[in-house]
JSON list of C-alpha atoms and ligand atoms in Angstrom, two decimals:
[
{"chain": "Y", "resi": 1, "resn": "MET", "atom": "CA", "xyz": [106.86, 97.39, 67.14]},
{"chain": "Y", "resi": 2, "resn": "LYS", "atom": "CA", "xyz": [105.41, 97.91, 70.56]},
{"chain": "Y", "resi": 3, "resn": "ILE", "atom": "CA", "xyz": [106.73, 97.17, 74.01]},
{"chain": "Y", "resi": 4, "resn": "PHE", "atom": "CA", "xyz": [104.15, 96.16, 76.58]},
{"chain": "Y", "resi": 5, "resn": "CYS", "atom": "CA", "xyz": [105.13, 96.15, 80.23]},
{"chain": "Y", "resi": 6, "resn": "ILE", "atom": "CA", "xyz": [103.27, 94.64, 83.14]},
{"chain": "Y", "resi": 7, "resn": "GLY", "atom": "CA", "xyz": [103.40, 96.13, 86.62]},
{"chain": "Y", "resi": 8, "resn": "ARG", "atom": "CA", "xyz": [102.90, 94.36, 89.95]},
{"chain": "Y", "resi": 9, "resn": "ASN", "atom": "CA", "xyz": [102.86, 90.85, 88.53]},
{"chain": "Y", "resi": 10, "resn": "TYR", "atom": "CA", "xyz": [104.74, 89.33, 91.50]},
{"chain": "Y", "resi": 11, "resn": "SER", "atom": "CA", "xyz": [103.11, 89.78, 94.88]},
{"chain": "Y", "resi": 12, "resn": "GLU", "atom": "CA", "xyz": [106.44, 90.06, 96.76]},
{"chain": "Y", "resi": 13, "resn": "HIS", "atom": "CA", "xyz": [107.48, 93.02, 94.58]},
{"chain": "Y", "resi": 14, "resn": "ALA", "atom": "CA", "xyz": [104.06, 94.71, 94.90]},
{"chain": "Y", "resi": 15, "resn": "LYS", "atom": "CA", "xyz": [104.52, 94.48, 98.68]},
{"chain": "Y", "resi": 16, "resn": "GLU", "atom": "CA", "xyz": [108.04, 95.93, 98.67]},
{"chain": "Y", "resi": 17, "resn": "LEU", "atom": "CA", "xyz": [106.70, 99.09, 96.95]},
{"chain": "Y", "resi": 18, "resn": "ASN", "atom": "CA", "xyz": [103.55, 99.13, 99.13]},
{"chain": "Y", "resi": 19, "resn": "ASN", "atom": "CA", "xyz": [101.33, 98.67, 96.09]},
{"chain": "Y", "resi": 20, "resn": "GLU", "atom": "CA", "xyz": [98.02, 96.85, 96.15]},
{"chain": "Y", "resi": 21, "resn": "VAL", "atom": "CA", "xyz": [97.93, 93.53, 94.38]},
{"chain": "Y", "resi": 22, "resn": "PRO", "atom": "CA", "xyz": [95.90, 94.49, 91.29]},
{"chain": "Y", "resi": 23, "resn": "GLU", "atom": "CA", "xyz": [92.47, 93.20, 90.22]},
{"chain": "Y", "resi": 24, "resn": "ASN", "atom": "CA", "xyz": [93.62, 93.14, 86.59]},
{"chain": "Y", "resi": 25, "resn": "PRO", "atom": "CA", "xyz": [97.12, 93.25, 85.11]},
{"chain": "Y", "resi": 26, "resn": "VAL", "atom": "CA", "xyz": [98.69, 96.72, 85.22]},
{"chain": "Y", "resi": 27, "resn": "VAL", "atom": "CA", "xyz": [99.70, 97.51, 81.64]},
{"chain": "Y", "resi": 28, "resn": "PHE", "atom": "CA", "xyz": [101.88, 100.30, 80.33]},
{"chain": "Y", "resi": 29, "resn": "MET", "atom": "CA", "xyz": [103.95, 100.73, 77.17]},
{"chain": "Y", "resi": 30, "resn": "LYS", "atom": "CA", "xyz": [107.33, 101.91, 76.00]},
{"chain": "Y", "resi": 31, "resn": "PRO", "atom": "CA", "xyz": [108.13, 103.16, 72.49]},
{"chain": "Y", "resi": 32, "resn": "ALA", "atom": "CA", "xyz": [110.62, 101.45, 70.17]},
{"chain": "Y", "resi": 33, "resn": "THR", "atom": "CA", "xyz": [113.21, 104.10, 71.11]},
{"chain": "Y", "resi": 34, "resn": "ALA", "atom": "CA", "xyz": [113.30, 102.61, 74.61]},
{"chain": "Y", "resi": 35, "resn": "LEU", "atom": "CA", "xyz": [115.00, 99.44, 73.44]},
{"chain": "Y", "resi": 36, "resn": "LEU", "atom": "CA", "xyz": [118.65, 98.96, 74.45]},
{"chain": "Y", "resi": 37, "resn": "LYS", "atom": "CA", "xyz": [120.19, 95.89, 72.86]},
{"chain": "Y", "resi": 38, "resn": "ASP", "atom": "CA", "xyz": [123.51, 94.27, 71.91]},
{"chain": "Y", "resi": 39, "resn": "ASN", "atom": "CA", "xyz": [125.03, 94.93, 75.35]},
{"chain": "Y", "resi": 40, "resn": "GLN", "atom": "CA", "xyz": [125.20, 98.67, 74.75]},
{"chain": "Y", "resi": 41, "resn": "PRO", "atom": "CA", "xyz": [126.00, 100.76, 77.85]},
{"chain": "Y", "resi": 42, "resn": "PHE", "atom": "CA", "xyz": [123.28, 102.72, 79.58]},
{"chain": "Y", "resi": 43, "resn": "PHE", "atom": "CA", "xyz": [123.93, 106.42, 80.17]},
{"chain": "Y", "resi": 44, "resn": "TYR", "atom": "CA", "xyz": [122.58, 107.62, 83.51]},
{"chain": "Y", "resi": 45, "resn": "PRO", "atom": "CA", "xyz": [120.15, 110.47, 82.77]},
{"chain": "Y", "resi": 46, "resn": "GLU", "atom": "CA", "xyz": [120.66, 113.82, 84.49]},
{"chain": "Y", "resi": 47, "resn": "TRP", "atom": "CA", "xyz": [116.97, 114.19, 85.45]},
{"chain": "Y", "resi": 48, "resn": "THR", "atom": "CA", "xyz": [116.83, 111.36, 87.97]},
{"chain": "Y", "resi": 49, "resn": "LYS", "atom": "CA", "xyz": [118.66, 110.63, 91.19]},
{"chain": "Y", "resi": 50, "resn": "ASP", "atom": "CA", "xyz": [117.07, 107.23, 91.82]},
{"chain": "Y", "resi": 51, "resn": "LEU", "atom": "CA", "xyz": [117.30, 104.99, 88.79]},
{"chain": "Y", "resi": 52, "resn": "HIS", "atom": "CA", "xyz": [116.24, 101.39, 89.53]},
{"chain": "Y", "resi": 53, "resn": "TYR", "atom": "CA", "xyz": [116.65, 98.12, 87.67]},
{"chain": "Y", "resi": 54, "resn": "GLU", "atom": "CA", "xyz": [113.67, 95.79, 87.35]},
{"chain": "Y", "resi": 55, "resn": "THR", "atom": "CA", "xyz": [114.59, 92.40, 85.90]},
{"chain": "Y", "resi": 56, "resn": "GLU", "atom": "CA", "xyz": [111.87, 90.77, 83.83]},
{"chain": "Y", "resi": 57, "resn": "LEU", "atom": "CA", "xyz": [111.15, 87.83, 81.58]},
{"chain": "Y", "resi": 58, "resn": "VAL", "atom": "CA", "xyz": [110.38, 89.10, 78.09]},
{"chain": "Y", "resi": 59, "resn": "TYR", "atom": "CA", "xyz": [108.31, 87.25, 75.49]},
{"chain": "Y", "resi": 60, "resn": "ARG", "atom": "CA", "xyz": [108.43, 87.97, 71.77]},
{"chain": "Y", "resi": 61, "resn": "ILE", "atom": "CA", "xyz": [105.20, 87.97, 69.75]},
{"chain": "Y", "resi": 62, "resn": "CYS", "atom": "CA", "xyz": [105.40, 85.92, 66.54]},
{"chain": "Y", "resi": 63, "resn": "LYS", "atom": "CA", "xyz": [101.89, 86.21, 65.12]},
{"chain": "Y", "resi": 64, "resn": "GLN", "atom": "CA", "xyz": [99.39, 89.01, 64.67]},
{"chain": "Y", "resi": 65, "resn": "GLY", "atom": "CA", "xyz": [96.19, 88.78, 66.66]},
{"chain": "Y", "resi": 66, "resn": "LYS", "atom": "CA", "xyz": [93.42, 90.44, 68.61]},
{"chain": "Y", "resi": 67, "resn": "TYR", "atom": "CA", "xyz": [91.01, 89.05, 71.25]},
{"chain": "Y", "resi": 68, "resn": "ILE", "atom": "CA", "xyz": [93.25, 86.05, 71.76]},
{"chain": "Y", "resi": 69, "resn": "LYS", "atom": "CA", "xyz": [91.87, 83.51, 74.22]},
{"chain": "Y", "resi": 70, "resn": "GLU", "atom": "CA", "xyz": [94.22, 82.23, 76.91]},
{"chain": "Y", "resi": 71, "resn": "LYS", "atom": "CA", "xyz": [94.18, 78.67, 75.54]},
{"chain": "Y", "resi": 72, "resn": "PHE", "atom": "CA", "xyz": [95.34, 79.86, 72.09]},
{"chain": "Y", "resi": 73, "resn": "ALA", "atom": "CA", "xyz": [97.94, 82.30, 73.45]},
{"chain": "Y", "resi": 74, "resn": "PRO", "atom": "CA", "xyz": [100.91, 79.89, 73.16]},
{"chain": "Y", "resi": 75, "resn": "LYS", "atom": "CA", "xyz": [100.67, 80.16, 69.35]},
{"chain": "Y", "resi": 76, "resn": "TYR", "atom": "CA", "xyz": [101.43, 83.89, 69.63]},
{"chain": "Y", "resi": 77, "resn": "TYR", "atom": "CA", "xyz": [104.93, 83.84, 71.13]},
{"chain": "Y", "resi": 78, "resn": "ASP", "atom": "CA", "xyz": [107.97, 81.87, 70.17]},
{"chain": "Y", "resi": 79, "resn": "LYS", "atom": "CA", "xyz": [110.94, 83.34, 72.00]},
{"chain": "Y", "resi": 80, "resn": "VAL", "atom": "CA", "xyz": [111.88, 84.45, 75.48]},
{"chain": "Y", "resi": 81, "resn": "SER", "atom": "CA", "xyz": [114.67, 86.50, 77.01]},
{"chain": "Y", "resi": 82, "resn": "VAL", "atom": "CA", "xyz": [115.45, 88.60, 80.05]},
{"chain": "Y", "resi": 83, "resn": "GLY", "atom": "CA", "xyz": [115.43, 92.37, 80.09]},
{"chain": "Y", "resi": 84, "resn": "ILE", "atom": "CA", "xyz": [115.47, 95.36, 82.39]},
{"chain": "Y", "resi": 85, "resn": "ASP", "atom": "CA", "xyz": [112.63, 97.80, 82.82]},
{"chain": "Y", "resi": 86, "resn": "PHE", "atom": "CA", "xyz": [114.70, 100.80, 83.97]},
{"chain": "Y", "resi": 87, "resn": "THR", "atom": "CA", "xyz": [112.62, 103.05, 86.18]},
{"chain": "Y", "resi": 88, "resn": "ALA", "atom": "CA", "xyz": [113.30, 106.54, 87.48]},
{"chain": "Y", "resi": 89, "resn": "ARG", "atom": "CA", "xyz": [111.77, 105.76, 90.87]},
{"chain": "Y", "resi": 90, "resn": "ASP", "atom": "CA", "xyz": [111.83, 109.37, 92.07]},
{"chain": "Y", "resi": 91, "resn": "LEU", "atom": "CA", "xyz": [109.88, 110.59, 89.02]},
{"chain": "Y", "resi": 92, "resn": "GLN", "atom": "CA", "xyz": [107.55, 107.59, 89.18]},
{"chain": "Y", "resi": 93, "resn": "SER", "atom": "CA", "xyz": [106.74, 108.22, 92.85]},
{"chain": "Y", "resi": 94, "resn": "TYR", "atom": "CA", "xyz": [105.99, 111.86, 92.08]},
{"chain": "Y", "resi": 95, "resn": "GLN", "atom": "CA", "xyz": [103.76, 110.93, 89.11]},
{"chain": "Y", "resi": 96, "resn": "LYS", "atom": "CA", "xyz": [101.94, 108.35, 91.23]},
{"chain": "Y", "resi": 97, "resn": "THR", "atom": "CA", "xyz": [101.19, 110.78, 94.04]},
{"chain": "Y", "resi": 98, "resn": "LYS", "atom": "CA", "xyz": [99.80, 113.25, 91.49]},
{"chain": "Y", "resi": 99, "resn": "GLY", "atom": "CA", "xyz": [97.85, 110.57, 89.60]},
{"chain": "Y", "resi": 100, "resn": "LEU", "atom": "CA", "xyz": [99.83, 111.35, 86.44]},
{"chain": "Y", "resi": 101, "resn": "PRO", "atom": "CA", "xyz": [100.98, 108.91, 83.73]},
{"chain": "Y", "resi": 102, "resn": "TRP", "atom": "CA", "xyz": [104.31, 107.09, 84.16]},
{"chain": "Y", "resi": 103, "resn": "GLU", "atom": "CA", "xyz": [105.90, 107.50, 80.75]},
{"chain": "Y", "resi": 104, "resn": "ILE", "atom": "CA", "xyz": [108.58, 110.00, 81.73]},
{"chain": "Y", "resi": 105, "resn": "ALA", "atom": "CA", "xyz": [109.66, 107.65, 84.54]},
{"chain": "Y", "resi": 106, "resn": "LYS", "atom": "CA", "xyz": [109.57, 104.41, 82.55]},
{"chain": "Y", "resi": 107, "resn": "ALA", "atom": "CA", "xyz": [109.41, 104.87, 78.79]},
{"chain": "Y", "resi": 108, "resn": "PHE", "atom": "CA", "xyz": [112.43, 107.10, 78.21]},
{"chain": "Y", "resi": 109, "resn": "ASP", "atom": "CA", "xyz": [115.20, 106.29, 75.71]},
{"chain": "Y", "resi": 110, "resn": "ASN", "atom": "CA", "xyz": [117.11, 103.08, 76.44]},
{"chain": "Y", "resi": 111, "resn": "SER", "atom": "CA", "xyz": [114.88, 102.16, 79.39]},
{"chain": "Y", "resi": 112, "resn": "ALA", "atom": "CA", "xyz": [114.20, 98.67, 78.01]},
{"chain": "Y", "resi": 113, "resn": "VAL", "atom": "CA", "xyz": [117.33, 96.53, 78.07]},
{"chain": "Y", "resi": 114, "resn": "ILE", "atom": "CA", "xyz": [116.86, 93.31, 76.13]},
{"chain": "Y", "resi": 115, "resn": "GLY", "atom": "CA", "xyz": [119.03, 90.19, 76.07]},
{"chain": "Y", "resi": 116, "resn": "THR", "atom": "CA", "xyz": [119.54, 87.49, 73.47]},
{"chain": "Y", "resi": 117, "resn": "PHE", "atom": "CA", "xyz": [116.39, 85.49, 72.75]},
{"chain": "Y", "resi": 118, "resn": "SER", "atom": "CA", "xyz": [116.01, 81.74, 73.09]},
{"chain": "Y", "resi": 119, "resn": "ASP", "atom": "CA", "xyz": [113.31, 79.55, 71.62]},
{"chain": "Y", "resi": 120, "resn": "PHE", "atom": "CA", "xyz": [110.50, 79.19, 74.11]},
{"chain": "Y", "resi": 121, "resn": "THR", "atom": "CA", "xyz": [109.90, 75.70, 75.45]},
{"chain": "Y", "resi": 122, "resn": "GLU", "atom": "CA", "xyz": [107.09, 74.93, 77.85]},
{"chain": "Y", "resi": 123, "resn": "LYS", "atom": "CA", "xyz": [108.36, 73.58, 81.18]},
{"chain": "Y", "resi": 124, "resn": "SER", "atom": "CA", "xyz": [106.21, 72.66, 84.16]},
{"chain": "Y", "resi": 125, "resn": "GLU", "atom": "CA", "xyz": [108.95, 73.87, 86.54]},
{"chain": "Y", "resi": 126, "resn": "GLY", "atom": "CA", "xyz": [108.78, 77.35, 84.97]},
{"chain": "Y", "resi": 127, "resn": "ILE", "atom": "CA", "xyz": [111.56, 79.51, 83.57]},
{"chain": "Y", "resi": 128, "resn": "ASN", "atom": "CA", "xyz": [114.24, 80.79, 85.93]},
{"chain": "Y", "resi": 129, "resn": "PHE", "atom": "CA", "xyz": [115.85, 84.16, 85.50]},
{"chain": "Y", "resi": 130, "resn": "SER", "atom": "CA", "xyz": [118.10, 86.38, 87.57]},
{"chain": "Y", "resi": 131, "resn": "LEU", "atom": "CA", "xyz": [120.22, 89.51, 87.72]},
{"chain": "Y", "resi": 132, "resn": "LYS", "atom": "CA", "xyz": [123.71, 90.06, 89.03]},
{"chain": "Y", "resi": 133, "resn": "LYS", "atom": "CA", "xyz": [124.88, 93.54, 89.96]},
{"chain": "Y", "resi": 134, "resn": "ASN", "atom": "CA", "xyz": [128.65, 93.78, 90.26]},
{"chain": "Y", "resi": 135, "resn": "GLN", "atom": "CA", "xyz": [128.90, 89.94, 90.44]},
{"chain": "Y", "resi": 136, "resn": "GLU", "atom": "CA", "xyz": [126.35, 89.63, 93.23]},
{"chain": "Y", "resi": 137, "resn": "GLN", "atom": "CA", "xyz": [122.92, 88.11, 92.63]},
{"chain": "Y", "resi": 138, "resn": "VAL", "atom": "CA", "xyz": [120.29, 90.78, 93.44]},
{"chain": "Y", "resi": 139, "resn": "GLN", "atom": "CA", "xyz": [117.11, 89.41, 91.81]},
{"chain": "Y", "resi": 140, "resn": "ILE", "atom": "CA", "xyz": [115.86, 85.93, 91.10]},
{"chain": "Y", "resi": 141, "resn": "GLY", "atom": "CA", "xyz": [112.51, 84.90, 89.67]},
{"chain": "Y", "resi": 142, "resn": "ASN", "atom": "CA", "xyz": [110.56, 82.09, 88.11]},
{"chain": "Y", "resi": 143, "resn": "SER", "atom": "CA", "xyz": [107.72, 82.39, 85.62]},
{"chain": "Y", "resi": 144, "resn": "ASN", "atom": "CA", "xyz": [105.55, 80.19, 87.87]},
{"chain": "Y", "resi": 145, "resn": "GLN", "atom": "CA", "xyz": [105.51, 83.03, 90.47]},
{"chain": "Y", "resi": 146, "resn": "MET", "atom": "CA", "xyz": [103.66, 85.44, 88.17]},
{"chain": "Y", "resi": 147, "resn": "MET", "atom": "CA", "xyz": [100.14, 86.34, 89.30]},
{"chain": "Y", "resi": 148, "resn": "TYR", "atom": "CA", "xyz": [99.19, 86.69, 85.63]},
{"chain": "Y", "resi": 149, "resn": "PRO", "atom": "CA", "xyz": [101.16, 84.18, 83.53]},
{"chain": "Y", "resi": 150, "resn": "ILE", "atom": "CA", "xyz": [101.99, 85.01, 79.91]},
{"chain": "Y", "resi": 151, "resn": "ASN", "atom": "CA", "xyz": [98.91, 83.33, 78.42]},
{"chain": "Y", "resi": 152, "resn": "LYS", "atom": "CA", "xyz": [96.58, 85.34, 80.65]},
{"chain": "Y", "resi": 153, "resn": "LEU", "atom": "CA", "xyz": [98.52, 88.52, 79.86]},
{"chain": "Y", "resi": 154, "resn": "ILE", "atom": "CA", "xyz": [98.12, 87.93, 76.14]},
{"chain": "Y", "resi": 155, "resn": "GLU", "atom": "CA", "xyz": [94.38, 87.41, 76.54]},
{"chain": "Y", "resi": 156, "resn": "TYR", "atom": "CA", "xyz": [94.09, 90.60, 78.59]},
{"chain": "Y", "resi": 157, "resn": "VAL", "atom": "CA", "xyz": [96.35, 92.87, 76.53]},
{"chain": "Y", "resi": 158, "resn": "SER", "atom": "CA", "xyz": [94.97, 91.72, 73.14]},
{"chain": "Y", "resi": 159, "resn": "GLN", "atom": "CA", "xyz": [91.48, 92.90, 74.06]},
{"chain": "Y", "resi": 160, "resn": "PHE", "atom": "CA", "xyz": [92.78, 96.46, 73.80]},
{"chain": "Y", "resi": 161, "resn": "PHE", "atom": "CA", "xyz": [95.74, 96.27, 71.43]},
{"chain": "Y", "resi": 162, "resn": "THR", "atom": "CA", "xyz": [96.41, 94.27, 68.27]},
{"chain": "Y", "resi": 163, "resn": "LEU", "atom": "CA", "xyz": [99.51, 92.19, 68.86]},
{"chain": "Y", "resi": 164, "resn": "GLN", "atom": "CA", "xyz": [101.96, 92.29, 65.96]},
{"chain": "Y", "resi": 165, "resn": "VAL", "atom": "CA", "xyz": [105.01, 90.26, 65.03]},
{"chain": "Y", "resi": 166, "resn": "GLY", "atom": "CA", "xyz": [108.03, 91.58, 66.93]},
{"chain": "Y", "resi": 167, "resn": "ASP", "atom": "CA", "xyz": [106.11, 93.15, 69.81]},
{"chain": "Y", "resi": 168, "resn": "LEU", "atom": "CA", "xyz": [107.60, 92.44, 73.22]},
{"chain": "Y", "resi": 169, "resn": "ILE", "atom": "CA", "xyz": [105.94, 91.81, 76.56]},
{"chain": "Y", "resi": 170, "resn": "TYR", "atom": "CA", "xyz": [107.94, 92.60, 79.70]},
{"chain": "Y", "resi": 171, "resn": "THR", "atom": "CA", "xyz": [106.15, 90.54, 82.30]},
{"chain": "Y", "resi": 172, "resn": "GLY", "atom": "CA", "xyz": [106.93, 92.36, 85.55]},
{"chain": "Y", "resi": 173, "resn": "THR", "atom": "CA", "xyz": [109.65, 92.13, 88.13]},
{"chain": "Y", "resi": 174, "resn": "PRO", "atom": "CA", "xyz": [110.09, 89.91, 91.19]},
{"chain": "Y", "resi": 175, "resn": "ALA", "atom": "CA", "xyz": [111.24, 91.37, 94.53]},
{"chain": "Y", "resi": 176, "resn": "GLY", "atom": "CA", "xyz": [114.71, 92.81, 94.93]},
{"chain": "Y", "resi": 177, "resn": "VAL", "atom": "CA", "xyz": [114.61, 95.92, 92.74]},
{"chain": "Y", "resi": 178, "resn": "GLY", "atom": "CA", "xyz": [117.21, 98.51, 93.63]},
{"chain": "Y", "resi": 179, "resn": "PRO", "atom": "CA", "xyz": [119.20, 101.53, 92.52]},
{"chain": "Y", "resi": 180, "resn": "VAL", "atom": "CA", "xyz": [122.16, 101.68, 90.17]},
{"chain": "Y", "resi": 181, "resn": "LYS", "atom": "CA", "xyz": [125.00, 104.15, 89.97]},
{"chain": "Y", "resi": 182, "resn": "ILE", "atom": "CA", "xyz": [127.58, 105.01, 87.36]},
{"chain": "Y", "resi": 183, "resn": "GLY", "atom": "CA", "xyz": [130.13, 102.21, 87.08]},
{"chain": "Y", "resi": 184, "resn": "ASP", "atom": "CA", "xyz": [127.74, 99.38, 87.99]},
{"chain": "Y", "resi": 185, "resn": "LYS", "atom": "CA", "xyz": [127.68, 96.26, 85.83]},
{"chain": "Y", "resi": 186, "resn": "LEU", "atom": "CA", "xyz": [124.38, 94.41, 85.39]},
{"chain": "Y", "resi": 187, "resn": "GLU", "atom": "CA", "xyz": [124.22, 90.87, 83.99]},
{"chain": "Y", "resi": 188, "resn": "GLY", "atom": "CA", "xyz": [120.96, 89.12, 83.13]},
{"chain": "Y", "resi": 189, "resn": "PHE", "atom": "CA", "xyz": [120.56, 85.35, 83.15]},
{"chain": "Y", "resi": 190, "resn": "LEU", "atom": "CA", "xyz": [117.97, 83.09, 81.55]},
{"chain": "Y", "resi": 191, "resn": "GLU", "atom": "CA", "xyz": [118.35, 79.81, 83.42]},
{"chain": "Y", "resi": 192, "resn": "ASN", "atom": "CA", "xyz": [122.16, 79.58, 83.61]},
{"chain": "Y", "resi": 193, "resn": "GLU", "atom": "CA", "xyz": [122.91, 81.43, 80.42]},
{"chain": "Y", "resi": 194, "resn": "ARG", "atom": "CA", "xyz": [124.03, 85.05, 80.50]},
{"chain": "Y", "resi": 195, "resn": "VAL", "atom": "CA", "xyz": [121.86, 86.90, 77.97]},
{"chain": "Y", "resi": 196, "resn": "PHE", "atom": "CA", "xyz": [122.98, 90.50, 78.50]},
{"chain": "Y", "resi": 197, "resn": "VAL", "atom": "CA", "xyz": [125.57, 92.72, 80.13]},
{"chain": "Y", "resi": 198, "resn": "CYS", "atom": "CA", "xyz": [124.77, 96.37, 80.76]},
{"chain": "Y", "resi": 199, "resn": "THR", "atom": "CA", "xyz": [127.23, 98.82, 82.25]},
{"chain": "Y", "resi": 200, "resn": "ILE", "atom": "CA", "xyz": [126.00, 102.11, 83.69]},
{"chain": "Y", "resi": 201, "resn": "SER", "atom": "CA", "xyz": [127.98, 105.00, 82.24]},
{"chain": "M", "resi": 1, "resn": "ZN", "atom": "ZN1", "xyz": [108.70, 96.56, 85.48]}
]
């Protein structure tokens, strides 16, 4: 399985990191070894001093396909959850200034927290999600705020990569990203349901 991640998909977050709003979706990937599930703790790596959470809606692919048109995209995902795209911001900033790839800053082991999935249901008011850090709400988002909604992302990504059953798409983070330290407790919510807990060890 593959993990696709989208960068800069919420204009408020792009602004907080002084990034341009992109012409096309920014796509990167994480390997299967990045997945952290079942509320396992996250162990703070020794090679970063600025680990950030990014809370994201995550869609699960349920059908294989390539060159999928936006209007057919809803047939290709069936479940949704909330996850964290852990980012070593210090390494990422360095890689960005040098024009180097991001993998060491974003695709490392356990960098993709994933919560329990729910069946996807289309709602005109969008899907709400949020993150609490030590009981305090630090991020809140709604799928309607994405610059590239899931159906557009599927059209874009599937031009380059065959989507396969079980692949995940992390759809980018809203504003409010921030650092974690050992001892912090992160809780992800899909609407009002808590879908994961992640303690930093
Ligand atoms: Zn992200």
